[in-house]
Coordinates of C-alpha atoms in Angstrom, one line a residue:
M1 CA -39.3 10.8 13.3
L2 CA -38.0 10.4 9.7
K3 CA -34.9 8.4 8.8
R4 CA -33.3 11.4 7.0
S5 CA -33.9 13.6 10.1
Y6 CA -32.2 10.8 12.1
Q7 CA -29.3 10.8 9.7
A8 CA -28.9 14.6 9.8
G9 CA -29.1 14.4 13.7
L10 CA -26.3 11.9 13.8
D11 CA -24.2 14.0 11.4
M12 CA -24.6 17.0 13.7
E13 CA -23.6 14.8 16.6
R14 CA -20.6 13.6 14.7
S15 CA -19.5 17.2 14.1
R16 CA -19.9 18.0 17.8
L17 CA -17.7 15.0 18.7
T18 CA -15.1 16.0 16.1
L19 CA -14.9 19.5 17.5
D20 CA -14.7 18.2 21.1
G21 CA -12.1 15.5 20.5
D22 CA -8.5 15.9 19.6
D23 CA -7.0 14.6 16.3
N24 CA -6.4 11.1 17.7
K25 CA -9.9 10.7 19.0
K26 CA -11.3 12.3 15.8
T27 CA -9.7 10.1 13.2
G28 CA -7.9 7.3 14.9
R29 CA -4.1 7.0 14.9
L30 CA -1.9 4.4 13.3
T31 CA -1.8 1.8 16.2
W32 CA 0.6 -1.1 16.6
T33 CA -2.4 -3.5 16.0
L34 CA -3.0 -1.9 12.7
I35 CA 0.6 -2.0 11.7
L36 CA 0.8 -5.7 12.6
T37 CA -2.3 -6.5 10.6
C38 CA -1.0 -4.8 7.7
F39 CA 2.4 -6.5 7.9
L40 CA 0.8 -9.9 8.3
C41 CA -1.5 -9.3 5.2
V42 CA 1.2 -8.1 3.0
F43 CA 4.0 -10.4 4.1
G44 CA 1.8 -13.5 4.0
S45 CA -0.2 -13.0 0.8
S46 CA 0.9 -9.9 -1.3
I47 CA 4.6 -10.6 -1.3
V48 CA 3.9 -14.3 -2.1
H49 CA 1.7 -13.3 -5.0
G50 CA 4.5 -11.1 -6.4
Y51 CA 7.1 -13.8 -5.7
S52 CA 5.2 -16.5 -7.4
S53 CA 4.5 -14.3 -10.4
G54 CA 8.2 -13.7 -11.0
V55 CA 9.9 -16.7 -9.6
L56 CA 10.2 -18.7 -12.8
N57 CA 11.8 -15.9 -14.9
A58 CA 15.4 -16.3 -13.8
P59 CA 15.8 -20.1 -13.7
E60 CA 13.8 -20.6 -16.9
F61 CA 16.4 -22.5 -18.8
T62 CA 17.5 -24.5 -15.7
I63 CA 14.0 -25.8 -15.1
Q64 CA 13.5 -26.5 -18.8
A65 CA 16.7 -28.6 -18.8
F66 CA 15.0 -30.6 -15.9
Y67 CA 12.0 -31.1 -18.2
N68 CA 14.2 -32.4 -21.0
D69 CA 16.3 -34.6 -18.7
T70 CA 13.0 -36.1 -17.3
Y71 CA 11.8 -36.8 -20.9
I72 CA 15.0 -38.4 -21.9
Y73 CA 14.9 -40.7 -18.9
R74 CA 11.3 -41.7 -19.8
F75 CA 11.5 -42.1 -23.6
Q76 CA 15.2 -42.3 -24.3
E77 CA 15.1 -39.2 -26.6
P78 CA 15.3 -35.5 -26.2
I79 CA 12.0 -33.6 -25.9
Q80 CA 10.9 -31.7 -29.0
K81 CA 11.2 -28.0 -28.9
S82 CA 7.5 -27.4 -29.6
L83 CA 6.5 -29.7 -26.7
L84 CA 9.0 -28.1 -24.3
N85 CA 7.7 -24.6 -25.3
F86 CA 4.1 -25.8 -24.7
L87 CA 5.0 -27.3 -21.3
W88 CA 6.8 -24.1 -20.2
A89 CA 3.9 -21.9 -21.3
L90 CA 1.6 -24.2 -19.4
T91 CA 3.7 -24.0 -16.3
I92 CA 3.7 -20.2 -16.5
S93 CA 0.0 -19.9 -17.3
V94 CA -1.6 -22.4 -15.0
Y95 CA -0.5 -20.1 -12.0
L96 CA -2.9 -17.4 -13.5
A97 CA -5.7 -20.0 -14.1
G98 CA -5.4 -21.1 -10.4
G99 CA -5.4 -17.4 -9.4
M100 CA -8.6 -16.8 -11.4
V101 CA -10.4 -19.6 -9.5
G102 CA -8.9 -18.5 -6.1
I103 CA -10.0 -14.8 -6.4
F104 CA -13.4 -15.8 -7.8
T105 CA -14.0 -17.8 -4.7
A106 CA -12.3 -15.3 -2.2
G107 CA -15.6 -13.3 -1.6
Y108 CA -17.4 -16.6 -0.5
F109 CA -14.5 -17.5 1.8
A110 CA -14.3 -14.0 3.2
D111 CA -18.0 -14.0 4.1
K112 CA -18.2 -17.6 5.2
F113 CA -15.1 -17.6 7.5
G114 CA -14.3 -13.9 7.9
R115 CA -11.3 -12.0 6.5
K116 CA -8.8 -13.3 8.8
R117 CA -9.7 -17.0 8.9
A118 CA -10.0 -17.0 5.0
L119 CA -6.4 -15.8 4.8
Q120 CA -5.2 -18.5 7.1
F121 CA -7.2 -20.9 4.9
S122 CA -5.3 -19.8 1.8
H123 CA -2.0 -20.5 3.4
V124 CA -2.8 -24.2 3.7
F125 CA -2.8 -24.4 -0.2
A126 CA 0.6 -22.6 -0.4
F127 CA 2.1 -25.2 2.0
L128 CA 0.6 -28.0 -0.1
A129 CA 2.0 -26.5 -3.3
V130 CA 5.6 -26.3 -2.1
V131 CA 5.5 -29.9 -1.0
L132 CA 4.8 -30.7 -4.7
F133 CA 7.6 -28.3 -5.7
G134 CA 10.1 -30.1 -3.3
I135 CA 9.4 -33.6 -4.4
S136 CA 9.1 -32.9 -8.2
R137 CA 12.8 -33.2 -8.9
P138 CA 13.7 -36.1 -6.7
T139 CA 10.8 -38.1 -8.0
G140 CA 11.4 -37.1 -11.6
Y141 CA 7.8 -35.8 -12.2
F142 CA 7.7 -32.3 -13.6
E143 CA 4.0 -32.7 -13.6
L144 CA 4.0 -32.2 -9.9
L145 CA 5.6 -28.7 -10.5
I146 CA 2.8 -27.8 -12.9
V147 CA 0.2 -29.0 -10.4
G148 CA 1.9 -27.1 -7.7
R149 CA 1.7 -23.9 -9.8
V150 CA -2.1 -24.3 -10.0
I151 CA -2.3 -24.7 -6.2
I152 CA -0.1 -21.7 -5.4
G153 CA -2.1 -19.6 -7.9
F154 CA -5.3 -20.6 -6.1
S155 CA -3.7 -19.6 -2.8
T156 CA -2.5 -16.2 -3.8
G157 CA -5.8 -15.6 -5.8
I158 CA -7.7 -15.9 -2.4
G159 CA -5.2 -13.6 -0.8
S160 CA -5.3 -11.0 -3.5
G161 CA -9.0 -10.8 -3.1
I162 CA -9.1 -10.7 0.7
V163 CA -6.1 -8.5 1.6
P164 CA -7.3 -5.2 0.0
M165 CA -10.8 -5.8 1.5
Y166 CA -9.5 -6.6 5.0
L167 CA -7.2 -3.5 5.1
T168 CA -9.8 -1.0 3.8
E169 CA -12.5 -2.3 6.2
S170 CA -10.1 -2.1 9.2
S171 CA -8.5 1.3 8.4
P172 CA -9.6 4.8 9.4
K173 CA -10.8 6.7 6.3
H174 CA -8.0 9.3 6.5
I175 CA -5.4 6.6 5.7
R176 CA -7.6 3.9 4.0
G177 CA -6.1 4.6 0.6
S178 CA -2.5 4.5 1.8
L179 CA -3.1 1.1 3.5
G180 CA -5.0 -0.1 0.4
V181 CA -1.8 0.5 -1.6
L182 CA 0.2 -1.9 0.6
H183 CA -1.1 -4.9 -1.3
Q184 CA 0.5 -3.5 -4.5
L185 CA 3.6 -2.6 -2.6
G186 CA 3.9 -6.2 -1.3
L187 CA 3.4 -7.5 -4.9
T188 CA 6.2 -5.4 -6.3
I189 CA 8.5 -6.4 -3.4
G190 CA 7.8 -10.0 -4.0
I191 CA 8.6 -9.7 -7.7
L192 CA 11.9 -8.0 -6.8
I193 CA 12.8 -10.7 -4.2
S194 CA 12.2 -13.4 -6.7
Q195 CA 14.5 -11.5 -9.2
I196 CA 17.2 -11.2 -6.7
L197 CA 17.0 -14.8 -5.2
G198 CA 16.6 -16.2 -8.8
L199 CA 20.2 -15.0 -9.8
E200 CA 22.3 -17.9 -10.7
E201 CA 24.7 -17.0 -8.0
L202 CA 22.1 -17.5 -5.4
L203 CA 19.2 -19.9 -5.8
G204 CA 18.6 -19.9 -9.6
G205 CA 21.3 -22.5 -10.3
D206 CA 20.8 -26.1 -11.3
E207 CA 21.0 -27.5 -7.7
L208 CA 19.0 -24.9 -5.7
W209 CA 16.0 -24.0 -8.0
P210 CA 13.6 -26.2 -6.0
V211 CA 14.6 -24.3 -2.9
L212 CA 13.8 -21.1 -4.8
L213 CA 10.2 -22.3 -5.3
I214 CA 9.8 -23.7 -1.8
F215 CA 10.5 -20.2 -0.4
S216 CA 7.0 -19.1 -1.7
A217 CA 5.4 -20.8 1.3
V218 CA 7.6 -19.5 4.0
P219 CA 5.8 -16.2 4.6
G220 CA 2.4 -17.8 4.8
F221 CA 3.7 -20.5 7.2
I222 CA 5.1 -17.8 9.6
V223 CA 2.0 -15.6 9.3
S224 CA -0.4 -18.3 10.2
F225 CA 1.0 -18.4 13.7
F226 CA 0.4 -14.7 14.3
L227 CA -2.9 -14.0 12.5
P228 CA -5.0 -15.3 15.5
F229 CA -3.6 -12.4 17.6
V230 CA -5.0 -9.7 15.5
P231 CA -8.7 -8.6 15.4
E232 CA -11.1 -9.4 12.6
S233 CA -12.4 -6.7 10.4
P234 CA -14.8 -4.5 12.5
R235 CA -17.2 -4.0 9.6
Y236 CA -17.4 -7.8 9.1
L237 CA -18.0 -8.3 12.8
L238 CA -20.9 -5.9 13.1
I239 CA -22.6 -6.0 9.6
M240 CA -22.1 -9.7 8.7
K241 CA -21.9 -11.3 12.1
K242 CA -24.1 -8.8 14.0
D243 CA -21.6 -8.8 17.0
E244 CA -21.5 -5.1 18.0
E245 CA -19.5 -5.8 21.1
K246 CA -16.6 -7.5 19.2
A247 CA -16.8 -4.8 16.6
K248 CA -16.2 -2.1 19.2
Q249 CA -13.3 -4.0 20.6
A250 CA -11.8 -4.5 17.2
L251 CA -12.2 -0.7 16.5
K252 CA -10.6 0.1 19.8
S253 CA -7.6 -2.1 18.9
Y254 CA -7.3 -0.6 15.4
R255 CA -8.0 3.1 16.3
G256 CA -6.6 3.3 19.8
E257 CA -8.2 2.7 23.3
D258 CA -8.8 6.5 23.7
H259 CA -10.7 6.8 20.4
D260 CA -14.4 7.4 20.4
V261 CA -15.9 4.6 18.2
R262 CA -19.5 5.8 18.3
D263 CA -19.0 7.6 14.9
D264 CA -17.8 4.4 13.3
I265 CA -20.4 2.2 14.9
A266 CA -23.2 4.6 13.9
E267 CA -22.1 4.5 10.2
M268 CA -21.8 0.7 10.3
R269 CA -25.2 0.3 12.0
E270 CA -26.8 2.4 9.4
E271 CA -25.4 0.3 6.6
Q272 CA -26.4 -2.8 8.5
R273 CA -30.1 -1.5 8.6
Q274 CA -30.1 -1.0 4.9
L275 CA -28.7 -4.5 4.2
E276 CA -31.4 -6.1 6.4
D277 CA -33.9 -5.1 3.7
E278 CA -31.9 -6.9 1.0
P279 CA -31.5 -10.7 0.4
P280 CA -27.9 -12.1 0.8
W281 CA -25.7 -10.9 -2.0
T282 CA -24.7 -13.4 -4.6
M283 CA -22.7 -13.0 -7.8
K284 CA -25.9 -13.3 -9.8
Q285 CA -27.6 -10.6 -7.7
L286 CA -24.6 -8.4 -8.1
L287 CA -24.7 -8.6 -11.9
K288 CA -28.5 -8.0 -12.0
A289 CA -28.4 -5.0 -9.7
K290 CA -29.0 -1.9 -11.7
R291 CA -27.9 0.6 -9.3
L292 CA -24.6 -1.3 -8.9
R293 CA -24.0 -1.6 -12.6
F294 CA -22.0 1.6 -13.1
P295 CA -19.5 1.2 -10.2
L296 CA -19.1 -2.4 -11.2
L297 CA -18.4 -1.6 -14.8
L298 CA -16.0 1.0 -13.7
L299 CA -14.1 -1.3 -11.3
C300 CA -14.0 -4.1 -13.8
G301 CA -12.7 -1.7 -16.4
L302 CA -9.8 -0.6 -14.2
Q303 CA -9.0 -4.0 -13.0
A304 CA -8.8 -5.3 -16.5
G305 CA -7.0 -2.3 -17.7
Q306 CA -4.3 -2.7 -15.1
Q307 CA -3.1 -5.8 -16.9
L308 CA -4.0 -4.8 -20.5
S309 CA -1.9 -1.6 -20.1
G310 CA 1.2 -3.7 -21.0
I311 CA 3.1 -3.3 -17.7
N312 CA 4.1 -7.0 -17.8
V313 CA 5.2 -6.6 -21.5
V314 CA 7.5 -3.7 -20.3
F315 CA 9.2 -6.1 -18.0
Y316 CA 9.5 -8.8 -20.6
Y317 CA 10.7 -6.3 -23.3
S318 CA 12.9 -4.2 -21.0
T319 CA 15.9 -6.6 -21.6
G320 CA 15.8 -5.9 -25.4
I321 CA 15.4 -2.1 -24.8
F322 CA 18.3 -2.0 -22.4
K323 CA 20.5 -3.8 -24.9
E324 CA 19.5 -1.4 -27.6
A325 CA 20.6 1.4 -25.2
G326 CA 24.0 0.0 -25.2
I327 CA 24.1 -1.7 -21.8
P328 CA 26.6 -4.6 -21.9
N329 CA 24.9 -8.1 -21.9
D330 CA 26.6 -9.0 -18.6
Y331 CA 24.8 -6.0 -16.8
V332 CA 21.4 -6.3 -18.5
R333 CA 19.9 -8.5 -15.8
Y334 CA 21.1 -6.0 -13.2
A335 CA 19.4 -3.2 -15.1
T336 CA 16.3 -5.3 -15.0
L337 CA 16.7 -5.5 -11.2
G338 CA 17.1 -1.8 -11.2
T339 CA 13.6 -1.5 -12.9
G340 CA 12.2 -3.7 -10.1
F341 CA 13.8 -1.5 -7.5
I342 CA 12.3 1.6 -9.1
N343 CA 8.8 -0.1 -9.1
V344 CA 9.0 -0.8 -5.4
A345 CA 10.3 2.7 -4.6
T346 CA 7.6 4.4 -6.6
T347 CA 4.9 2.2 -4.9
V348 CA 6.3 3.3 -1.6
A349 CA 5.9 6.8 -2.6
A350 CA 2.3 6.1 -3.7
V351 CA 1.5 5.0 -0.2
Y352 CA 2.2 8.7 0.9
L353 CA 0.6 10.3 -2.2
M354 CA -2.6 8.4 -2.0
E355 CA -3.9 10.5 0.9
K356 CA -2.2 13.8 -0.4
A357 CA -3.1 13.9 -4.1
G358 CA -6.1 11.5 -4.0
R359 CA -7.1 8.5 -6.1
R360 CA -8.4 10.3 -9.3
P361 CA -5.4 12.5 -10.0
L362 CA -2.9 9.7 -9.6
L363 CA -5.0 7.4 -11.8
L364 CA -5.4 10.1 -14.4
Y365 CA -1.9 11.4 -14.6
G366 CA -0.4 7.9 -14.2
M367 CA -2.1 6.7 -17.3
I368 CA -1.2 9.9 -19.2
G369 CA 2.4 9.2 -18.3
M370 CA 2.2 5.6 -19.4
G371 CA 0.7 6.7 -22.7
I372 CA 3.5 9.3 -23.4
S373 CA 6.1 6.7 -22.4
A374 CA 4.7 4.0 -24.7
A375 CA 4.5 6.4 -27.6
I376 CA 8.1 7.5 -27.2
I377 CA 9.2 3.8 -26.9
T378 CA 7.3 3.0 -30.1
V379 CA 9.0 5.8 -32.0
G380 CA 12.4 4.8 -30.6
L381 CA 11.8 1.2 -31.8
N382 CA 11.0 2.4 -35.3
V383 CA 13.9 4.9 -35.8
K384 CA 16.7 3.3 -33.9
S385 CA 18.4 2.4 -37.2
V386 CA 18.6 6.0 -38.4
A387 CA 18.9 7.6 -34.9
P388 CA 20.8 5.3 -32.5
G389 CA 20.9 7.8 -29.8
I390 CA 17.2 7.6 -29.4
S391 CA 17.6 4.1 -27.7
Y392 CA 18.7 5.8 -24.6
L393 CA 15.5 7.8 -24.6
S394 CA 13.6 4.6 -24.9
F395 CA 15.5 3.3 -21.9
V396 CA 14.4 6.3 -19.9
C397 CA 10.8 6.0 -21.0
T398 CA 10.8 2.4 -19.9
L399 CA 11.5 3.6 -16.4
T400 CA 8.9 6.4 -16.6
F401 CA 6.3 3.8 -17.8
V402 CA 7.0 1.8 -14.7
I403 CA 6.9 4.8 -12.4
S404 CA 3.6 6.1 -14.0
F405 CA 2.0 2.6 -13.5
A406 CA 3.2 2.3 -9.9
I407 CA 1.6 5.5 -8.7
G408 CA -1.8 5.0 -10.4
L409 CA -3.0 2.1 -12.3
G410 CA -0.9 -0.3 -10.3
P411 CA -2.3 0.0 -6.7
I412 CA -5.5 1.9 -7.0
P413 CA -7.8 -0.7 -8.9
L414 CA -6.8 -3.3 -6.3
F415 CA -8.4 -1.5 -3.4
L416 CA -10.9 0.8 -5.0
G417 CA -13.6 -2.0 -4.9
G418 CA -13.4 -1.8 -1.1
E419 CA -14.4 1.8 -1.3
L420 CA -17.0 1.8 -4.1
F421 CA -19.2 -1.0 -2.6
K422 CA -20.9 -1.4 0.7
Q423 CA -20.5 -4.4 3.0
G424 CA -23.2 -6.6 1.2
P425 CA -22.0 -6.6 -2.3
R426 CA -18.3 -5.7 -1.6
A427 CA -17.0 -9.3 -1.5
A428 CA -18.8 -10.4 -4.7
A429 CA -17.7 -7.2 -6.5
M430 CA -14.1 -7.5 -5.6
S431 CA -14.1 -11.2 -6.4
F432 CA -15.7 -10.7 -9.9
S433 CA -13.5 -7.6 -10.8
G434 CA -10.4 -9.5 -9.5
M435 CA -11.1 -12.5 -11.6
L436 CA -11.2 -10.2 -14.7
N437 CA -7.8 -8.8 -13.6
W438 CA -6.3 -12.3 -13.5
L439 CA -8.1 -13.2 -16.8
A440 CA -6.7 -10.1 -18.5
N441 CA -3.2 -11.1 -17.1
F442 CA -3.6 -14.6 -18.6
A443 CA -4.7 -13.2 -21.9
V444 CA -1.8 -10.9 -22.3
G445 CA 0.6 -13.7 -21.3
I446 CA -0.8 -16.0 -23.9
T447 CA -1.2 -13.4 -26.7
F448 CA 2.0 -11.5 -26.2
P449 CA 4.2 -13.7 -28.5
F450 CA 1.6 -13.2 -31.3
I451 CA 1.3 -9.5 -30.7
L452 CA 5.2 -9.3 -30.8
A453 CA 5.3 -11.2 -34.1
G454 CA 2.5 -9.2 -35.7
F455 CA 3.2 -5.7 -34.5
K456 CA 7.0 -6.0 -34.1
A457 CA 8.3 -2.4 -33.6
F458 CA 4.7 -1.3 -32.9
T459 CA 4.1 -3.7 -30.1
F460 CA 3.2 -1.0 -27.7
L461 CA 0.3 0.5 -29.8
P462 CA -2.4 -1.7 -28.4
F463 CA -1.3 -0.9 -24.8
L464 CA -1.2 2.9 -25.8
A465 CA -4.8 2.6 -26.8
V466 CA -5.8 0.9 -23.6
V467 CA -4.2 3.5 -21.3
G468 CA -5.6 6.3 -23.6
I469 CA -9.2 5.0 -23.2
G470 CA -8.6 4.4 -19.5
A471 CA -7.5 8.1 -19.0
I472 CA -10.7 9.3 -20.8
I473 CA -12.9 7.1 -18.6
T474 CA -11.0 8.2 -15.5
F475 CA -11.5 11.9 -16.4
K476 CA -15.2 11.6 -17.2
F477 CA -16.4 9.0 -14.6
V478 CA -14.0 8.4 -11.7
K479 CA -14.9 10.5 -8.6
E480 CA -12.6 11.3 -5.7
T481 CA -13.0 9.0 -2.7
K482 CA -10.3 10.3 -0.5
N483 CA -11.4 10.9 3.2
K484 CA -15.0 10.0 2.3
S485 CA -17.2 7.7 4.3
Y486 CA -18.8 4.7 2.7
E487 CA -22.2 6.4 2.8
E488 CA -20.7 9.4 1.1
I489 CA -19.2 7.3 -1.6
A490 CA -22.4 5.5 -2.1
R491 CA -24.3 8.8 -2.6
M492 CA -21.7 9.8 -5.2
Y493 CA -21.8 6.7 -7.3
Y494 CA -25.3 5.2 -6.7
G495 CA -27.3 8.4 -6.5
K496 CA -30.3 9.1 -4.4
D497 CA -31.8 5.6 -5.2
D498 CA -29.6 4.1 -2.7
V499 CA -31.0 6.3 0.2
K500 CA -34.1 5.1 1.8
E501 CA -37.3 7.1 1.4
D502 CA -37.9 10.0 3.7
D503 CA -41.1 8.6 5.2
E504 CA -39.3 5.4 6.4
A505 CA -39.4 5.5 10.1
V506 CA -36.4 4.7 12.4
D507 CA -36.9 1.8 14.8
M508 CA -35.7 3.4 18.0
T509 CA -35.2 0.0 19.6
E510 CA -32.3 -0.6 17.1
L511 CA -30.3 2.5 18.3
N512 CA -27.8 2.4 21.0
E513 CA -28.2 4.4 24.1
S514 CA -26.2 7.4 23.1
D515 CA -27.9 7.7 19.7
R516 CA -31.4 7.2 21.2
K517 CA -30.7 9.8 23.9
Y518 CA -29.5 12.3 21.2
L519 CA -32.7 11.9 19.2
E520 CA -35.0 12.2 22.1

């Protein structure tokens, strides 16, 4: 019997099971096990990533004073301004360098140890980092703080590569997109928490800033005790470890004990059969695979575009825009906090919208909204001297820029790789594209002062170009993956070349009893 006939037969059987079962049995419900897994992933890794990204913003001058005091103690003279600026830029940027290494290796750790154990492994580095944070001030070595930033970056880099993969592999397809957004939601919550705790009235003062940094390891430390009690990714267990029994148990935990998992197992077993004809996927093989080139380029473009869109610049530049809008200096920092709240609230809305509107519309309209907002901000910055009232419009457009980012380009690229690639190349593809994301973030952070000095009131023009090109690419090439199985997505993006030839026979011994009985 031909493989395509087998596949058609299974499709008919799935349709029958769907008609026979109720909604819970058909799609799987949101179980407490799945909720706990999502919470542990987001709380232990995503929030820490966001927290570590923004934690140095509020106590910047306090920590720089520590650098200066340390320098005076060593050399009996104040530190030069140029050296202090270099050390501070290094302190900020080494976090991104560590993250690039971490996410590049995330695929290896995910396949070597499993999604769950790899996350536990990443928390060890977070704990090591905060030890260095804690002893840097008492010992008078600011170099320990810089090394700690590299290590915490490595830890969060691993987490940012594994969390979207773990969640998309463990989720039912009808809520896969919503749960994939949770990583970005955790990131925005982490940034907001760092902004709040970093206020001078809380932990951003001269005495407590080391405690502010130490807080970054608390979530991972707590989560490490609870991760052993949740299942591993079912797709990893069956396809990578070839343990169908444990995969079934994991599916039952994630979908509900009354859920019929034969549909899920059949899909994963078909993917496993296809992978058995391929050598183990490496980064080199991924880059050489012609049939994967288009989805890989698309994913890499979206990942890099997320950072090159200028979202971080908006957060950096928002203070100046708020001042121009007439907000008193004493309240500017609270207006910036308000921007953080809006970012979180909109990302929460994206969790709901992801399965209602779909990935493609949110990406497309989100980038169009970002482009319009950036254009108006640019106009406002150039005519503010002759039309002071337009500064208020620039303030509003700063908020709409953040909102547009949070519903599209913010969350979607981070989990889309989990949908575009099958189990074999998925880890390598998400690691490679994630590394470009961190690299683009690093590039924007390093070049922004020069962009600001060179473009001045036209600072947003390069970012306007990025989101404009991104909108065109999305309109022409991005296909909707909402409620699609991995096999259906592969057919959309890879074409018929990814499907085995019709004359390839099915090995009946590889089928489970129910599938074999159906075919017979």
